[in-house]
Short mmCIF file of C-alpha atoms and ligand atoms in Angstrom, two decimals:
data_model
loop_
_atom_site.label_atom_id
_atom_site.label_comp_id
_atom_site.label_asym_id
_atom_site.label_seq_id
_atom_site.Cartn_x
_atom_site.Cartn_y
_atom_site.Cartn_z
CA UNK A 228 -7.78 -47.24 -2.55
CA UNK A 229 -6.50 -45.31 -6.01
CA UNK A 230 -5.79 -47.43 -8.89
CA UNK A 231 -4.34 -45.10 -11.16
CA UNK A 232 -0.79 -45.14 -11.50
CA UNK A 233 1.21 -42.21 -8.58
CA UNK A 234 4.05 -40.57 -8.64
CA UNK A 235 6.68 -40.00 -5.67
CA UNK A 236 5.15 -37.98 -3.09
CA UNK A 237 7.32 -35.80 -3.73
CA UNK A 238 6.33 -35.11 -7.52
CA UNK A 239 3.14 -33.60 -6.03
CA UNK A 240 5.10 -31.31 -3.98
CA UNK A 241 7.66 -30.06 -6.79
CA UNK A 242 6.77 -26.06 -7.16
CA UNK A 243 6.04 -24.69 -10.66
CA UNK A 244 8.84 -22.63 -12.40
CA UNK A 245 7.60 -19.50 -13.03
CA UNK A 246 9.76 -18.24 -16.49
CA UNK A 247 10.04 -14.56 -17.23
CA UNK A 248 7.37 -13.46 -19.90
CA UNK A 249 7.49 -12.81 -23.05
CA UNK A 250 6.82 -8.81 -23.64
CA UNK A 251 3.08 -7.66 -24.73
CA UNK A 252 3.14 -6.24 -27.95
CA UNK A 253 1.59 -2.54 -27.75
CA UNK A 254 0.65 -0.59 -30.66
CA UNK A 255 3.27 2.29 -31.77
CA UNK A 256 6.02 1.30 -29.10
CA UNK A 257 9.35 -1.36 -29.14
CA UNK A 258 8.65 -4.02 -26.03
CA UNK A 259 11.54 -5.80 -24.36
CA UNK A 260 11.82 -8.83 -22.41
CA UNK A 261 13.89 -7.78 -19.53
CA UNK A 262 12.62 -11.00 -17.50
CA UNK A 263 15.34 -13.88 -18.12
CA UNK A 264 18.49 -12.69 -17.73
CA UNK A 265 18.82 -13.44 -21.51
CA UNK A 266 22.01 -12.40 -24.00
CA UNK A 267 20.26 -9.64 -25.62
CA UNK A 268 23.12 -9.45 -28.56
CA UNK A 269 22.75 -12.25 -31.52
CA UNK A 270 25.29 -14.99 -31.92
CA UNK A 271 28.23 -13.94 -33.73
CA UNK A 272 28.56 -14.83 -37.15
CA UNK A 273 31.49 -17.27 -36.65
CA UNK A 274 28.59 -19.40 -33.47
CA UNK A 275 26.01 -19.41 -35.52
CA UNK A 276 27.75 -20.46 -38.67
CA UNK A 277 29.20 -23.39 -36.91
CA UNK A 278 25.95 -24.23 -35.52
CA UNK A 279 24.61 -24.67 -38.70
CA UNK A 280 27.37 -26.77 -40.10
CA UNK A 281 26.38 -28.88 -37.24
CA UNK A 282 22.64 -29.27 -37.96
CA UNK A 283 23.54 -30.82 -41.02
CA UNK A 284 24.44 -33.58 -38.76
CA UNK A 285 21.17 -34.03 -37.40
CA UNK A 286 20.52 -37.54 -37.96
CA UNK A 287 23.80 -38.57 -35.74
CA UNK A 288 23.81 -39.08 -32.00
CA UNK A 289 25.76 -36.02 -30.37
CA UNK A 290 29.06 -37.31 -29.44
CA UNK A 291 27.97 -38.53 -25.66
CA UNK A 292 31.64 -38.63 -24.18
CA UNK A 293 31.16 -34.77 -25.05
CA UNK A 294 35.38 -34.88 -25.73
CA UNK A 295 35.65 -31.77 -27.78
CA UNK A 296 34.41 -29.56 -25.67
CA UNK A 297 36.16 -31.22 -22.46
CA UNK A 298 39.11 -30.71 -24.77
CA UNK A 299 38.22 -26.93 -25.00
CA UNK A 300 36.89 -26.39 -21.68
CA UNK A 301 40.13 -28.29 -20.06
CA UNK A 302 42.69 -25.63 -22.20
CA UNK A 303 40.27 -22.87 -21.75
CA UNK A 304 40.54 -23.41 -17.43
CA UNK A 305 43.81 -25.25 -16.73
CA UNK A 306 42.04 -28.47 -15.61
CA UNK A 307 42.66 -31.57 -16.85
CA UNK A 308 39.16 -33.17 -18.97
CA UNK A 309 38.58 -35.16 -15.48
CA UNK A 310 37.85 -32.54 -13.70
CA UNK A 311 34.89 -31.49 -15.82
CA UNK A 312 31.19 -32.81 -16.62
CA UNK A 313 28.57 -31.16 -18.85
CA UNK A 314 25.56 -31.45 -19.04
CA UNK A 315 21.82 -29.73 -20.71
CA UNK A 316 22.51 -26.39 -18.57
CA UNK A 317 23.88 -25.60 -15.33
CA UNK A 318 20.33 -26.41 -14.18
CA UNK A 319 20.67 -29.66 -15.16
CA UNK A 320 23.92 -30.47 -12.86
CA UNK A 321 22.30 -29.34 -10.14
CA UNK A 322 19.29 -31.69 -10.66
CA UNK A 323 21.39 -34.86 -11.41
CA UNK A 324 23.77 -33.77 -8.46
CA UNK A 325 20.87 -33.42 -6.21
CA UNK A 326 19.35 -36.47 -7.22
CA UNK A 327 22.72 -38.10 -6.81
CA UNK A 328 23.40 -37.44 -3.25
CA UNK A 329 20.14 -37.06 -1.65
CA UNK A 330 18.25 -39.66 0.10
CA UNK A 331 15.01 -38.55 1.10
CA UNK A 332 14.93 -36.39 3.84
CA UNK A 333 18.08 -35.48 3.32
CA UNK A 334 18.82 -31.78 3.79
CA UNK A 335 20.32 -29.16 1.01
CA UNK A 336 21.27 -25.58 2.85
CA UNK A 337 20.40 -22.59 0.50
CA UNK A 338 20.21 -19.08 0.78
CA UNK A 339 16.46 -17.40 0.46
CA UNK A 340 15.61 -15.57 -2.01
CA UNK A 341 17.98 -17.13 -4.56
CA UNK A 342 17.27 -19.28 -7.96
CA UNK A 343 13.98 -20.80 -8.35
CA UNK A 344 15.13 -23.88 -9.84
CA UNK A 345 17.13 -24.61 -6.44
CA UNK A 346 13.71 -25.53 -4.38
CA UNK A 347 12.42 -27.44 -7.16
CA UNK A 348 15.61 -29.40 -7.68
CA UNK A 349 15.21 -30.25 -4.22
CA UNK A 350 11.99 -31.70 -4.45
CA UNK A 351 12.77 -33.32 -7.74
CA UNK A 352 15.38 -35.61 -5.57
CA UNK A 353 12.91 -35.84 -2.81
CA UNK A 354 15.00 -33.80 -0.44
CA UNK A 355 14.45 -31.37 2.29
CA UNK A 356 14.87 -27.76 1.66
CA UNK A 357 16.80 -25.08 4.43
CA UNK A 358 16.69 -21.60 3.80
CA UNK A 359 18.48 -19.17 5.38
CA UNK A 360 17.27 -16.17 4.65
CA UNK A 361 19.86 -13.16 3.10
CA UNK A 362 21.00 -10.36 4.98
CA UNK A 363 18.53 -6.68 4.40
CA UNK A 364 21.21 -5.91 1.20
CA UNK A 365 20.34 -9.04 -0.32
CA UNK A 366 23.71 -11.05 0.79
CA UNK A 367 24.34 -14.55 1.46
CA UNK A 368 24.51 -14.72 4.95
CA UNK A 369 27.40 -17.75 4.98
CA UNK A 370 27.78 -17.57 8.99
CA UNK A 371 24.16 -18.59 9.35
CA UNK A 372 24.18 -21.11 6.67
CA UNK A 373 27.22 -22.55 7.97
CA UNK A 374 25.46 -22.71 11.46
CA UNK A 375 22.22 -24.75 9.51
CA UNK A 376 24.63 -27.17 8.55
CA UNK A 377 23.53 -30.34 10.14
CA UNK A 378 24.23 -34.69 10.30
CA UNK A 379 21.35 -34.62 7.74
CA UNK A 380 23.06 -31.96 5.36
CA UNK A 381 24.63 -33.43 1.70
CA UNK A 382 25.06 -30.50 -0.49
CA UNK A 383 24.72 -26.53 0.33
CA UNK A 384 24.20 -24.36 -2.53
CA UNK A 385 26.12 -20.97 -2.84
CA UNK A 386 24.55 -18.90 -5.81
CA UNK A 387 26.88 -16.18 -6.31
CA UNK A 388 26.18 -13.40 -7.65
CA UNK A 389 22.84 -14.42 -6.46
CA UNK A 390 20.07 -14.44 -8.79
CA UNK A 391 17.96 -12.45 -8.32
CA UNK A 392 19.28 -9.95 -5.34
CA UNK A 393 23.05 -9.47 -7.27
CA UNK A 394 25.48 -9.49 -5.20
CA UNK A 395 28.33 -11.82 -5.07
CA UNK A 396 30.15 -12.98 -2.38
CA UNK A 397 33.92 -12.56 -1.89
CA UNK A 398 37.09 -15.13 -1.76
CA UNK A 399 37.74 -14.65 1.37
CA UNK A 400 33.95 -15.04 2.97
CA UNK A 401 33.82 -18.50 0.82
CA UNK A 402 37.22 -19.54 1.97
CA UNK A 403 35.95 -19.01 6.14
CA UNK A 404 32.62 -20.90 5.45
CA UNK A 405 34.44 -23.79 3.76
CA UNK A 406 36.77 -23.79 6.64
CA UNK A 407 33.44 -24.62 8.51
CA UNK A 408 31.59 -27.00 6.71
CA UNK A 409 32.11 -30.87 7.28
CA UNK A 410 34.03 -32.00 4.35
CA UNK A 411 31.12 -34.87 3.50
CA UNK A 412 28.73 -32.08 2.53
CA UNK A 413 29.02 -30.71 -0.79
CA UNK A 414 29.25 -27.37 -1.80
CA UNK A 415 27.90 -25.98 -4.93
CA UNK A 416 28.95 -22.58 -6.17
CA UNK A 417 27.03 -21.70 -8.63
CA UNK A 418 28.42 -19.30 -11.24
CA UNK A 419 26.58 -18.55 -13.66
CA UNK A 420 26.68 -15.02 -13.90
CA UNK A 421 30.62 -15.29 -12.92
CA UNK A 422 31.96 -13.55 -16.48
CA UNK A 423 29.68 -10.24 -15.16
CA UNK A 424 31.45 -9.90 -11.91
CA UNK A 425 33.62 -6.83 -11.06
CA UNK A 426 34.48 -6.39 -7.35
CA UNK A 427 37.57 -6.44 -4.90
CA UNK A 428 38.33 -10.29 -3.76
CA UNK A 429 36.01 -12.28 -6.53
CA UNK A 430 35.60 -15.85 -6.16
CA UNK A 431 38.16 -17.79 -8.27
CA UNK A 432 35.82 -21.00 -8.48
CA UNK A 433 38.01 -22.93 -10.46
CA UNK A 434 41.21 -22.81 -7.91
CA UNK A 435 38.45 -23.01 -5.24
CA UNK A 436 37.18 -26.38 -6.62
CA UNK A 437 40.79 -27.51 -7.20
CA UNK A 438 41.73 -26.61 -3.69
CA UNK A 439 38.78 -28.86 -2.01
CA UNK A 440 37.45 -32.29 -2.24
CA UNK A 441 33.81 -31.42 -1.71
CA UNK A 442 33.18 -28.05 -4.11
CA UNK A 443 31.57 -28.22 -7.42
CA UNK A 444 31.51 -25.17 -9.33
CA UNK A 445 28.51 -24.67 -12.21
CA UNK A 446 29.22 -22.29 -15.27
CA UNK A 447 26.88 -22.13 -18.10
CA UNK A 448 26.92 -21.24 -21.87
CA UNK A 449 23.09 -19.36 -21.46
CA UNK A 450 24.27 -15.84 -20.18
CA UNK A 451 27.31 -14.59 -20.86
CA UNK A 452 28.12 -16.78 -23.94
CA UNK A 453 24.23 -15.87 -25.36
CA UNK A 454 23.18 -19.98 -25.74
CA UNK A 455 20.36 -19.97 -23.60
CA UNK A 456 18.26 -21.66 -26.50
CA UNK A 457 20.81 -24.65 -26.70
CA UNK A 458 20.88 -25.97 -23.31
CA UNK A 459 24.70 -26.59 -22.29
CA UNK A 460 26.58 -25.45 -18.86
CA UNK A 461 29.47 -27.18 -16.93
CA UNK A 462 30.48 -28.36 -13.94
CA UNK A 463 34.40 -28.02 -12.75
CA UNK A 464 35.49 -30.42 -10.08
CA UNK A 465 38.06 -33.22 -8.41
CA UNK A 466 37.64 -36.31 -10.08
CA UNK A 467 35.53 -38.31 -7.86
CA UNK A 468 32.78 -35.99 -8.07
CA UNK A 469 33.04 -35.38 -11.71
CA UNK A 470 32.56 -38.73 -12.03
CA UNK A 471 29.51 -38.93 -10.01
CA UNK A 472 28.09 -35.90 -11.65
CA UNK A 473 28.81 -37.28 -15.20
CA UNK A 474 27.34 -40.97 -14.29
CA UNK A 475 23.81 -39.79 -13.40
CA UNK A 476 23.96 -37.58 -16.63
CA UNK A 477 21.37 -37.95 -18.93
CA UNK A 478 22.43 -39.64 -22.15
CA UNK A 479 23.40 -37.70 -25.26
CA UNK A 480 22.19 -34.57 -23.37
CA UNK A 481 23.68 -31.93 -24.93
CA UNK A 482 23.28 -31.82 -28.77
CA UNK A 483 26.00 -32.05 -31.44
CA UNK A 484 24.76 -28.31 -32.46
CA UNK A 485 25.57 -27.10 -28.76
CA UNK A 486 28.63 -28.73 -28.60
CA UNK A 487 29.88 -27.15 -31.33
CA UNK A 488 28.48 -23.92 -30.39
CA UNK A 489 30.06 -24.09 -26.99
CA UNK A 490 33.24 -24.71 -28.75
CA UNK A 491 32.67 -22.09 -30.89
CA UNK A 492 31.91 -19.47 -28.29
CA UNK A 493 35.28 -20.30 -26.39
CA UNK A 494 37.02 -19.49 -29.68
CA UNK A 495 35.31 -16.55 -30.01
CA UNK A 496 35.50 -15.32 -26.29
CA UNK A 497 37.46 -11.98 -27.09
CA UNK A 498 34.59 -11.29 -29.05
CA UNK A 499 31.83 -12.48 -26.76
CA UNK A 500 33.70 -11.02 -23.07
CA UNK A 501 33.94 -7.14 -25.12
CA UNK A 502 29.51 -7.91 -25.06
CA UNK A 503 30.00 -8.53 -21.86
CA UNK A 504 32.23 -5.30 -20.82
CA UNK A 505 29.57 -3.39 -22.67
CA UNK A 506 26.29 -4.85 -20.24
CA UNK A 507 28.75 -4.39 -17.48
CA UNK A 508 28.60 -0.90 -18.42
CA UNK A 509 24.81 -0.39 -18.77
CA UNK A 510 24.57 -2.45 -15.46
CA UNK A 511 26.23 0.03 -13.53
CA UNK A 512 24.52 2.82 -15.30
CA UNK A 513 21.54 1.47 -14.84
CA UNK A 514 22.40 0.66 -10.82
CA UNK A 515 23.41 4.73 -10.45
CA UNK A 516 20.57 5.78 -12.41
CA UNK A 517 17.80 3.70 -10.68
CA UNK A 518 19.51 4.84 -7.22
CA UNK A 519 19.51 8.77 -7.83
CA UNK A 520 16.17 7.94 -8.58
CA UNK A 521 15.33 7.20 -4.68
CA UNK A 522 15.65 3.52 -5.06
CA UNK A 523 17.96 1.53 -2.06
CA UNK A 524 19.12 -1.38 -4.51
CA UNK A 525 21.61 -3.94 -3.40
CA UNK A 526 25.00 -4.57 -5.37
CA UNK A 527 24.19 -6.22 -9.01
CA UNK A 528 27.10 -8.28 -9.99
CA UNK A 529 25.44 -10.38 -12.57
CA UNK A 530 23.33 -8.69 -15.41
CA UNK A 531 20.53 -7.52 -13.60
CA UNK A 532 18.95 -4.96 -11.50
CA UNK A 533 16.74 -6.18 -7.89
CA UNK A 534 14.18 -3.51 -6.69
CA UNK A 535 13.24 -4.76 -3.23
CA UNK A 536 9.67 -3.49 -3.89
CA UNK A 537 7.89 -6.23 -0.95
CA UNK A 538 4.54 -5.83 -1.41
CA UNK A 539 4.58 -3.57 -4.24
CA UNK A 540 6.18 -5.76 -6.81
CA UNK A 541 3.29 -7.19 -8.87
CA UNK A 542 2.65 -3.18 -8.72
CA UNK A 543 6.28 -2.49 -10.55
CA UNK A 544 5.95 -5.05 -12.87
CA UNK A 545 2.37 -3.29 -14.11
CA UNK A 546 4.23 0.04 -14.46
CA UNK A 547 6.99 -1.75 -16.07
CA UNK A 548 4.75 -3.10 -18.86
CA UNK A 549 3.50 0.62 -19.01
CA UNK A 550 6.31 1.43 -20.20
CA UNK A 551 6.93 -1.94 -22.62
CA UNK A 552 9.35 -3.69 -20.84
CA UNK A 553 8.93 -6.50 -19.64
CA UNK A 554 10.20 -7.60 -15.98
CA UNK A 555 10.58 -10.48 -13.34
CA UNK A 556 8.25 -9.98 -10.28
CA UNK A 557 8.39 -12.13 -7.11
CA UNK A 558 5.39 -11.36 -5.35
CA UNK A 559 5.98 -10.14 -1.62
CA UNK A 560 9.28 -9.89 -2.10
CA UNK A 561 10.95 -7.77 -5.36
CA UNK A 562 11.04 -7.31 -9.40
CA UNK A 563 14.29 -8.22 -11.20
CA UNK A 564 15.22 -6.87 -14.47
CA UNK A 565 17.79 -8.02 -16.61
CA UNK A 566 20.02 -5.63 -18.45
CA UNK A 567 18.91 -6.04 -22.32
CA UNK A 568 18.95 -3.73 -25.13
CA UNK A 569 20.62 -0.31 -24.06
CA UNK A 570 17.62 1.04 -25.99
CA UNK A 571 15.40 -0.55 -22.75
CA UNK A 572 17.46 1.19 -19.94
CA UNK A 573 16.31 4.78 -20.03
CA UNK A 574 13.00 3.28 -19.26
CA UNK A 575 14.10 0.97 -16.53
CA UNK A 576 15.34 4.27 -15.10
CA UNK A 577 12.14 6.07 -15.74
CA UNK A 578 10.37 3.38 -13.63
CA UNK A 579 12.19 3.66 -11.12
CA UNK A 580 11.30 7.31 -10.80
CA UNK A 581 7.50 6.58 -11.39
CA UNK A 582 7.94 4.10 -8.43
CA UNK A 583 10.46 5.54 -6.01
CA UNK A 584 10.10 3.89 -2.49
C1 PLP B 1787 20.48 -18.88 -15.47
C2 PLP B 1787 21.01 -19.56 -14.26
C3 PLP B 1787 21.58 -20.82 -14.32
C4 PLP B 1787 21.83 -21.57 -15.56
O1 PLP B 1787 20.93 -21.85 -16.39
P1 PLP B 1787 21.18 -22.88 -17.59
O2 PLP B 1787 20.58 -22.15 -18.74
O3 PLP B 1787 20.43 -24.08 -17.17
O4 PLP B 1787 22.63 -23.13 -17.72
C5 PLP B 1787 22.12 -21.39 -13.18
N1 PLP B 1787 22.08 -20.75 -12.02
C6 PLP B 1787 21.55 -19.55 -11.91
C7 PLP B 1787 21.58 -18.87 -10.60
C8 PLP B 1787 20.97 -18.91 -13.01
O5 PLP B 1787 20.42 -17.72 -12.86
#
């Protein structure tokens, strides 16, 4: 019999996020972290000023309603405030939605290989994982996880453009695989990378989510907007699961300096989207340059690059740090590497030729 105190079963079970390293430091060469999908730009003057302001303010409770940036957020997307609910990162709604619907044993439908956080997230709410693995180009394959749908599903999550493979899927394959999912199970379409996107037929999450009862769309302030550091993302949905998703919320979450940041960056989005345009740019650059090289990569729709090395990523990610950059292995399965400082790319490029497959 133990006597010390135990967690949930389940805590036991929860998988350790691996986050992208920091670069090594080597003698006579610039490193870069190419691991994390970061915003490799600093704030704009006119963020980080206001951030500061709002330090000053550190003594205060952040305003918990969060009304100034529902305010902002609601003119920025045409939704009325109820239809929104921040919270510490879009990996945070995803927990606290998890945790709201799931009973134990309780099934959440995911594509495989997709974002880490989603299988610990799972086991966070004591839920039961289902992957469905993507198609050989590194696709959601929404037929099969429509067909894995079962009486035990609550939520399926739709990462798109899917981190770490890249591509995205379209309007109209999202619009078929809602037409076949049971309208109890929620459907989470994560879009986090949604301001990098440039294809024919791109998800428009926000009329998607306004169109249906059971979608939740997540957005974030960490990539395109460069606030990684501050911890703030978004949710857009119909009011009832808004509600829900702003209930389990932790309290006073988000800081007053985020806020304001957030608010900040949405009044400075000409600004921020024309950093954007530009990684676009070195993303598909870097995507022509690492193919001519040999390399059969999949679409990249966010800002990043997926080798599908298999057994030969740890392998990449040595050369990589050869070079001084650092990446994002998985073992047994690929090496992802964000799109960072231009100054980075001609050696992505070069290890791609070292490498070729
Ligand atoms: C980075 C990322 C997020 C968001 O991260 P936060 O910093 O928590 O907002 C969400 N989903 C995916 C797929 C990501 O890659």
């Amino acid at each position: 019999m133990t006597t010390s105190p135990q967690p949930r079963a389940n805590v036991a079970a929860i998988p350790a996020y691996v986050p992208g390293r920091p670069p090594t430091p080597r003698p006579g060469l610039t490193s870069y972290k190419l691991s994390s999908n970061e915003n490799p730009y600093p704030p704009l003057p006119g963020v980080l000023g206001a951030a500061v302001e709002a330090a000053a303010e550190m003594n205060r409770y952040p305003d918990m309603g969060t009304a100034a940036l529902y305010e902002a957020l609601s003119q920025r997307l045409g939704v009325p405030t109820d239809h929104l609910a921040a919270a510490t990162g879009s990996v945070a709604l995803i927990y606290q939605l998890l945790s709201a619907f799931c009973d134990p044993g309780d099934e959440v439908v995911y594509a495989w290989r997709s974002f880490e956080a989603y299988p610990i997230a799972v086991t966070v709410a004591g839920a039961t994982s289902v992957r469905v693995p993507l198609t050989a180009d590194g696709r959601h394959d929404l037929a099969a996880m429509a067909d894995a749908v079962t009486e035990r599903t609550k939520v399926v999550l739709v990462c798109t453009p899917n981190n770490p493979t890249g591509p995205s899927v379209t309007q109209a394959e999202l619009d078929d695989f809602l037409a076949r999912v049971p309208s109890h199970v929620v459907v989470v379409v994560d879009e986090a990378y949604v301001e990098f996107v440039r294809m024919a037929d791109p998800v428009d999450g926000v009329a998607t989510a306004l169109a249906h009862p059971h979608v939740i769309v997540t957005r974030t302030f960490s990539k395109a907007y460069g606030l990684a550091g501050f911890r703030v993302g978004y949710a857009v949905a119909q009011p009832p699961l808004a509600a829900a998703l702003r209930a389990v919320s932790l309290p006073f979450g988000v800081s007053h300096v985020a806020q304001v940041a957030a608010i900040a960056s949405l009044a400075a989005e000409d600004a921020l989207l024309e950093r954007v345009d530009a990684l676009v740019a070195e993303r598909d650059r870097v995507l022509a340059g690492v193919r001519e090289a040999g390399w059969e990569v999949p679409d990249a729709q966010g800002n990043f690059v997926w080798f599908p090395a298999g057994d030969r990523a740890l392998e990449l990610a040595a050369a990589a740090e050869e070079l001084g950059i650092t990446v994002r292995p998985f073992a047994g399965d690929g090496v992802r590497v964000s799109i960072g400082e231009t100054e980075a790319h001609e050696r992505v490029i070069e290890l791609a030729r070292r490498t070729r497959s």
